[in-house]
């Protein structure tokens, strides 16, 4: 197992007299000293407005920002650095793609195909595209344990222009058959979009190997700071798109009535860049690279095996999606009969355990599986088997505390 807790200052926190057990990593992750110090170093020594000045601080900020982009490029194995665009988060990434690509390329009669389990970032955005263009949003409904069916794949047909999906769902916690979905999309001439918010922090995602046309992810879910996310897009597609936001730095030449736009990636990065966010993401990538994907995946798998085995013995508990540890990543959503998810989370919080409750920004999926709200635990590199055992022990008390016999 990995042994990294000493790098994360927040993990020494004591809450309600108990050591903090942080199991809400799918929402956001904690930050190691390496990331915190990188931000402080930038702000103490190199803070300037990048790409805008000849003076030393502007130059140093530009170098830090550009190096971060190069680190992301290597991390996801993009073919060109200009295919990596910094945005605020995965949500802004999806808004950029839907506004600047889909709304100008789709028309009435076209289909957009997504799984029912998608996060609102990859769902509400498509509803708008449909309103604006007349295209139709079609869902792949999956089977009861969260697997894609042949019927689902058959939805990707000649009318389909977009296939968009999360590599790992933030509710099901299962890897989707990404390559198959992308191949199917390309076979019918559709564009494939990979939402990497829950996968990029946990596994090697290689955009050239996947052959996705676009990908988005958020830095804060992989130890970076909030406010920095990434869009990857194939160069030809990005070149062919209108800018999303307009203003400083994204222009080439501005006249009174018209403007020509900057080259990639700057065309999509209007306004002063979040340099400290980019630097934090760079430090987080270095940190993950030092640990290595094999060790990270083995660590999280061991936690999942332990959690699923323990949760099987909790009466009245139902896991959403597959219960096979070989299919589940470090995201496990569940319901407990007779107890509202907010009560489950509040009781566990009294023991120092932080878990998620609610609809997980996937309301259509909640409605589809008749679990409008649920709980979710999610792991990262610093969680331990002891924490999992402690969580199970306290979870077993929840129904009793609510007055049930078992
Ligand atoms: N997609 C998925 C699958 C997610 O889990 C999330 C965050 N829960 C998002 C997109 C949106 O991420 P952010 O809020 O950082 O934009």
Coordinates of N, CA and C in Angstrom, one line a residue, residues 241-243 245-263 266-267 270:
X241 N -13.1 25.8 -34.6 CA -14.2 26.2 -33.7 C -14.1 27.7 -33.4
X242 N -15.2 28.3 -33.1 CA -15.3 29.7 -32.6 C -14.8 29.8 -31.2
X243 N -14.2 30.9 -30.8 CA -13.8 31.0 -29.4 C -15.0 31.0 -28.5
X245 N -15.0 32.3 -24.9 CA -15.0 33.6 -24.2 C -14.1 34.6 -25.0
X246 N -14.5 35.9 -25.0 CA -13.9 36.9 -25.8 C -13.2 37.9 -24.8
X247 N -12.1 38.5 -25.3 CA -11.4 39.5 -24.5 C -9.9 39.4 -24.7
X248 N -9.2 39.7 -23.6 CA -7.7 39.8 -23.7 C -7.1 38.5 -24.0
X249 N -5.9 38.6 -24.7 CA -5.0 37.4 -24.9 C -5.5 36.4 -25.9
X250 N -6.8 36.4 -26.2 CA -7.3 35.5 -27.2 C -7.4 36.1 -28.6
X251 N -6.9 37.3 -28.7 CA -7.0 38.0 -30.0 C -5.7 38.1 -30.7
X252 N -5.8 38.3 -32.0 CA -4.6 38.5 -32.8 C -4.5 40.0 -33.1
X253 N -5.6 40.6 -33.6 CA -5.6 42.0 -33.9 C -7.0 42.5 -33.8
X254 N -7.2 43.6 -33.1 CA -8.5 44.1 -32.9 C -8.7 45.5 -33.6
X255 N -9.7 45.6 -34.4 CA -10.0 46.9 -35.0 C -11.4 47.4 -34.4
X256 N -11.8 48.6 -34.8 CA -13.0 49.1 -34.2 C -14.2 48.2 -34.3
X257 N -14.4 47.5 -35.5 CA -15.6 46.7 -35.7 C -15.3 45.2 -35.8
X258 N -14.0 44.8 -36.0 CA -13.8 43.4 -36.2 C -12.5 43.0 -35.4
X259 N -12.4 41.7 -35.3 CA -11.2 41.1 -34.5 C -10.8 39.8 -35.2
X260 N -9.5 39.6 -35.3 CA -9.0 38.3 -35.7 C -8.5 37.6 -34.4
X261 N -8.5 36.3 -34.4 CA -8.2 35.6 -33.1 C -6.8 35.0 -33.1
X262 N -6.4 34.8 -31.9 CA -5.0 34.2 -31.6 C -5.0 32.8 -32.1
X263 N -3.8 32.2 -32.1 CA -3.7 30.8 -32.5 C -4.1 29.9 -31.2
X266 N -4.3 29.7 -27.2 CA -4.7 31.0 -26.6 C -6.1 31.5 -27.1
X267 N -6.5 31.1 -28.2 CA -7.8 31.4 -28.8 C -8.9 31.1 -27.7
X270 N -9.3 33.3 -22.8 CA -9.5 34.8 -22.7 C -9.3 35.2 -21.2

